[in-house]
PDB file of C-alpha atoms in Angstrom:
ATOM      1  CA  MET A  24      15.374   1.676 -15.343  1.00  0.00           C
ATOM      2  CA  TYR A  25      17.062   1.887 -11.787  1.00  0.00           C
ATOM      3  CA  LYS A  26      15.556   5.214 -11.093  1.00  0.00           C
ATOM      4  CA  LEU A  27      11.983   3.554 -12.096  1.00  0.00           C
ATOM      5  CA  PHE A  28      12.759   0.925  -9.901  1.00  0.00           C
ATOM      6  CA  GLY A  29      13.566   2.783  -7.101  1.00  0.00           C
ATOM      7  CA  LEU A  30      10.086   5.542  -7.554  1.00  0.00           C
ATOM      8  CA  ILE A  31       8.162   2.226  -7.840  1.00  0.00           C
ATOM      9  CA  THR A  32       9.666   0.997  -4.764  1.00  0.00           C
ATOM     10  CA  LEU A  33       9.056   4.233  -2.424  1.00  0.00           C
ATOM     11  CA  GLN A  34       5.154   4.371  -4.204  1.00  0.00           C
ATOM     12  CA  SER A  35       4.859   0.887  -3.637  1.00  0.00           C
ATOM     13  CA  MET A  36       5.847   1.278   0.428  1.00  0.00           C
ATOM     14  CA  LEU A  37       3.501   4.266   0.510  1.00  0.00           C
ATOM     15  CA  LEU A  38       0.904   2.638  -0.939  1.00  0.00           C
ATOM     16  CA  VAL A  39       1.408  -0.169   1.936  1.00  0.00           C
ATOM     17  CA  LEU A  40       1.715   2.445   4.614  1.00  0.00           C
ATOM     18  CA  THR A  41      -1.692   3.977   3.174  1.00  0.00           C
ATOM     19  CA  GLN A  42      -3.503   0.873   3.602  1.00  0.00           C
ATOM     20  CA  SER A  43      -2.168  -0.313   6.735  1.00  0.00           C
ATOM     21  CA  PHE A  44      -3.116   3.101   8.500  1.00  0.00           C
ATOM     22  CA  ALA A  45      -6.583   2.824   7.059  1.00  0.00           C
ATOM     23  CA  LYS A  46      -6.702  -0.488   8.648  1.00  0.00           C
ATOM     24  CA  ILE A  47      -5.485   0.611  12.238  1.00  0.00           C
ATOM     25  CA  ALA A  48      -7.898   4.111  11.579  1.00  0.00           C
ATOM     26  CA  LEU A  49     -10.672   1.435  11.189  1.00  0.00           C
ATOM     27  CA  LYS A  50     -10.270  -0.044  14.149  1.00  0.00           C
ATOM     28  CA  ALA A  51      -9.982   2.783  15.894  1.00  0.00           C
ATOM     29  CA  PHE A  52     -13.607   4.231  15.089  1.00  0.00           C
ATOM     30  CA  GLY A  53     -15.042   1.650  16.535  1.00  0.00           C
ATOM     31  CA  PRO A  54     -18.625   0.220  15.014  1.00  0.00           C
ATOM     32  CA  PHE A  55     -19.891   2.712  12.294  1.00  0.00           C
ATOM     33  CA  GLU A  56     -23.177   4.611  13.281  1.00  0.00           C
ATOM     34  CA  TRP A  57     -24.463   7.710  11.712  1.00  0.00           C
ATOM     35  CA  THR A  58     -24.015  10.233  14.491  1.00  0.00           C
ATOM     36  CA  TRP A  59     -22.138  13.623  14.420  1.00  0.00           C
ATOM     37  CA  HIS A  60     -19.935  12.165  17.606  1.00  0.00           C
ATOM     38  CA  PHE A  61     -18.437   9.114  15.153  1.00  0.00           C
ATOM     39  CA  MET A  62     -18.246  11.519  12.551  1.00  0.00           C
ATOM     40  CA  LYS A  63     -15.961  13.517  15.121  1.00  0.00           C
ATOM     41  CA  VAL A  64     -14.170  10.530  15.805  1.00  0.00           C
ATOM     42  CA  VAL A  65     -13.222   9.897  12.428  1.00  0.00           C
ATOM     43  CA  PHE A  66     -11.888  13.288  11.370  1.00  0.00           C
ATOM     44  CA  THR A  67      -9.902  13.989  14.578  1.00  0.00           C
ATOM     45  CA  THR A  68      -8.457  10.438  14.785  1.00  0.00           C
ATOM     46  CA  TRP A  69      -4.472  10.670  13.779  1.00  0.00           C
ATOM     47  CA  GLN A  70      -4.690   7.502  12.044  1.00  0.00           C
ATOM     48  CA  PHE A  71      -6.978   8.917   9.625  1.00  0.00           C
ATOM     49  CA  ALA A  72      -4.885  11.686   8.974  1.00  0.00           C
ATOM     50  CA  VAL A  73      -1.397   9.878   8.483  1.00  0.00           C
ATOM     51  CA  PHE A  74      -3.648   7.292   5.678  1.00  0.00           C
ATOM     52  CA  GLY A  75      -4.812  10.609   3.802  1.00  0.00           C
ATOM     53  CA  LEU A  76      -1.273  12.344   4.073  1.00  0.00           C
ATOM     54  CA  PHE A  77       0.543   8.616   2.982  1.00  0.00           C
ATOM     55  CA  GLY A  78      -2.465   8.078   0.151  1.00  0.00           C
ATOM     56  CA  VAL A  79      -1.790  11.574  -1.248  1.00  0.00           C
ATOM     57  CA  ALA A  80       2.194  11.035  -1.653  1.00  0.00           C
ATOM     58  CA  SER A  81       1.304   7.695  -3.267  1.00  0.00           C
ATOM     59  CA  MET A  82      -0.869   8.705  -5.787  1.00  0.00           C
ATOM     60  CA  GLY A  83       1.207  12.363  -6.221  1.00  0.00           C
ATOM     61  CA  LEU A  84       4.020   9.965  -6.874  1.00  0.00           C
ATOM     62  CA  TYR A  85       2.316   7.485  -8.871  1.00  0.00           C
ATOM     63  CA  ALA A  86       0.973  10.277 -11.509  1.00  0.00           C
ATOM     64  CA  TYR A  87       4.687  11.755 -11.746  1.00  0.00           C
ATOM     65  CA  ILE A  88       5.253   7.955 -12.783  1.00  0.00           C
ATOM     66  CA  LEU A  89       2.626   7.425 -15.543  1.00  0.00           C
ATOM     67  CA  ASN A  90       3.505  10.696 -16.623  1.00  0.00           C
ATOM     68  CA  ASN A  91       7.267   9.544 -17.440  1.00  0.00           C
ATOM     69  CA  TYR A  92       7.745   6.458 -18.151  1.00  0.00           C
ATOM     70  CA  ASP A  93       5.898   3.710 -19.872  1.00  0.00           C
ATOM     71  CA  PHE A  94       2.380   2.640 -18.892  1.00  0.00           C
ATOM     72  CA  SER A  95       3.510  -0.762 -19.635  1.00  0.00           C
ATOM     73  CA  LEU A  96       6.804  -1.076 -17.609  1.00  0.00           C
ATOM     74  CA  ALA A  97       5.151   0.786 -14.461  1.00  0.00           C
ATOM     75  CA  TYR A  98       2.286  -0.923 -13.636  1.00  0.00           C
ATOM     76  CA  PRO A  99       3.854  -4.352 -13.779  1.00  0.00           C
ATOM     77  CA  LEU A 100       6.174  -3.218 -11.507  1.00  0.00           C
ATOM     78  CA  THR A 101       3.620  -2.256  -8.619  1.00  0.00           C
ATOM     79  CA  SER A 102       3.364  -5.358  -7.706  1.00  0.00           C
ATOM     80  CA  ILE A 103       6.041  -4.603  -5.462  1.00  0.00           C
ATOM     81  CA  SER A 104       3.881  -3.893  -3.176  1.00  0.00           C
ATOM     82  CA  TYR A 105       2.828  -7.475  -2.871  1.00  0.00           C
ATOM     83  CA  VAL A 106       6.110  -7.914  -0.955  1.00  0.00           C
ATOM     84  CA  PHE A 107       5.999  -5.227   1.346  1.00  0.00           C
ATOM     85  CA  SER A 108       2.009  -6.053   2.437  1.00  0.00           C
ATOM     86  CA  LEU A 109       2.975  -9.436   3.412  1.00  0.00           C
ATOM     87  CA  ILE A 110       5.832  -7.778   5.243  1.00  0.00           C
ATOM     88  CA  ALA A 111       3.458  -5.577   6.884  1.00  0.00           C
ATOM     89  CA  ALA A 112       1.017  -7.863   7.809  1.00  0.00           C
ATOM     90  CA  LEU A 113       3.857  -9.939   9.544  1.00  0.00           C
ATOM     91  CA  LEU A 114       5.295  -6.867  11.677  1.00  0.00           C
ATOM     92  CA  ILE A 115       2.506  -4.656  11.806  1.00  0.00           C
ATOM     93  CA  PHE A 116      -0.723  -7.000  12.451  1.00  0.00           C
ATOM     94  CA  GLN A 117       1.073 -10.035  13.707  1.00  0.00           C
ATOM     95  CA  GLU A 118      -0.804 -12.448  11.022  1.00  0.00           C
ATOM     96  CA  THR A 119       0.291 -15.751  10.374  1.00  0.00           C
ATOM     97  CA  ILE A 120       1.143 -16.063   6.713  1.00  0.00           C
ATOM     98  CA  PRO A 121       0.928 -19.749   5.235  1.00  0.00           C
ATOM     99  CA  TRP A 122       3.288 -20.810   2.936  1.00  0.00           C
ATOM    100  CA  THR A 123       1.250 -20.174  -0.126  1.00  0.00           C
ATOM    101  CA  ARG A 124       0.905 -17.012   0.077  1.00  0.00           C
ATOM    102  CA  TRP A 125       4.411 -16.404   0.019  1.00  0.00           C
ATOM    103  CA  LEU A 126       4.882 -18.999  -2.770  1.00  0.00           C
ATOM    104  CA  GLY A 127       2.248 -16.630  -4.523  1.00  0.00           C
ATOM    105  CA  VAL A 128       4.393 -13.712  -4.045  1.00  0.00           C
ATOM    106  CA  ILE A 129       7.678 -15.372  -4.933  1.00  0.00           C
ATOM    107  CA  ILE A 130       5.975 -16.160  -8.563  1.00  0.00           C
ATOM    108  CA  ILE A 131       5.094 -12.788  -8.919  1.00  0.00           C
ATOM    109  CA  MET A 132       8.703 -11.084  -8.317  1.00  0.00           C
ATOM    110  CA  VAL A 133       9.671 -13.492 -10.839  1.00  0.00           C
ATOM    111  CA  GLY A 134       7.173 -11.929 -13.496  1.00  0.00           C
ATOM    112  CA  VAL A 135       8.444  -8.580 -12.381  1.00  0.00           C
ATOM    113  CA  PHE A 136      11.929  -9.847 -12.744  1.00  0.00           C
ATOM    114  CA  PHE A 137      11.055 -10.843 -16.457  1.00  0.00           C
ATOM    115  CA  VAL A 138       9.216  -7.349 -16.962  1.00  0.00           C
ATOM    116  CA  LEU A 139      12.747  -5.627 -15.987  1.00  0.00           C
ATOM    117  CA  LYS A 140      14.343  -7.459 -18.493  1.00  0.00           C
TER     118      LYS A 140
END
């Protein structure tokens, strides 16, 4: 059980890093255009490459998890990513997070606790 929790935690961190780099890359692209220049910017932006690498790593790890653990246990545990996403929003994107959002994530984590029991 601890191994699964560790794998899910790592996978959730990778997932949040994937989404964070997607947001960073999208801001770096500028406004969308159907031009070769825009496509060149997309595929030469390092943030887009990191987004892809983290995405592949996250999917690969999740495939391993699904192959080796019960879906009814593994999938609910991925909600741990909500905690990491709030932390990323706070630390990386300097967002103000209302207490109701924190409360919602705490309620979800209580559910994760019951899934693990």
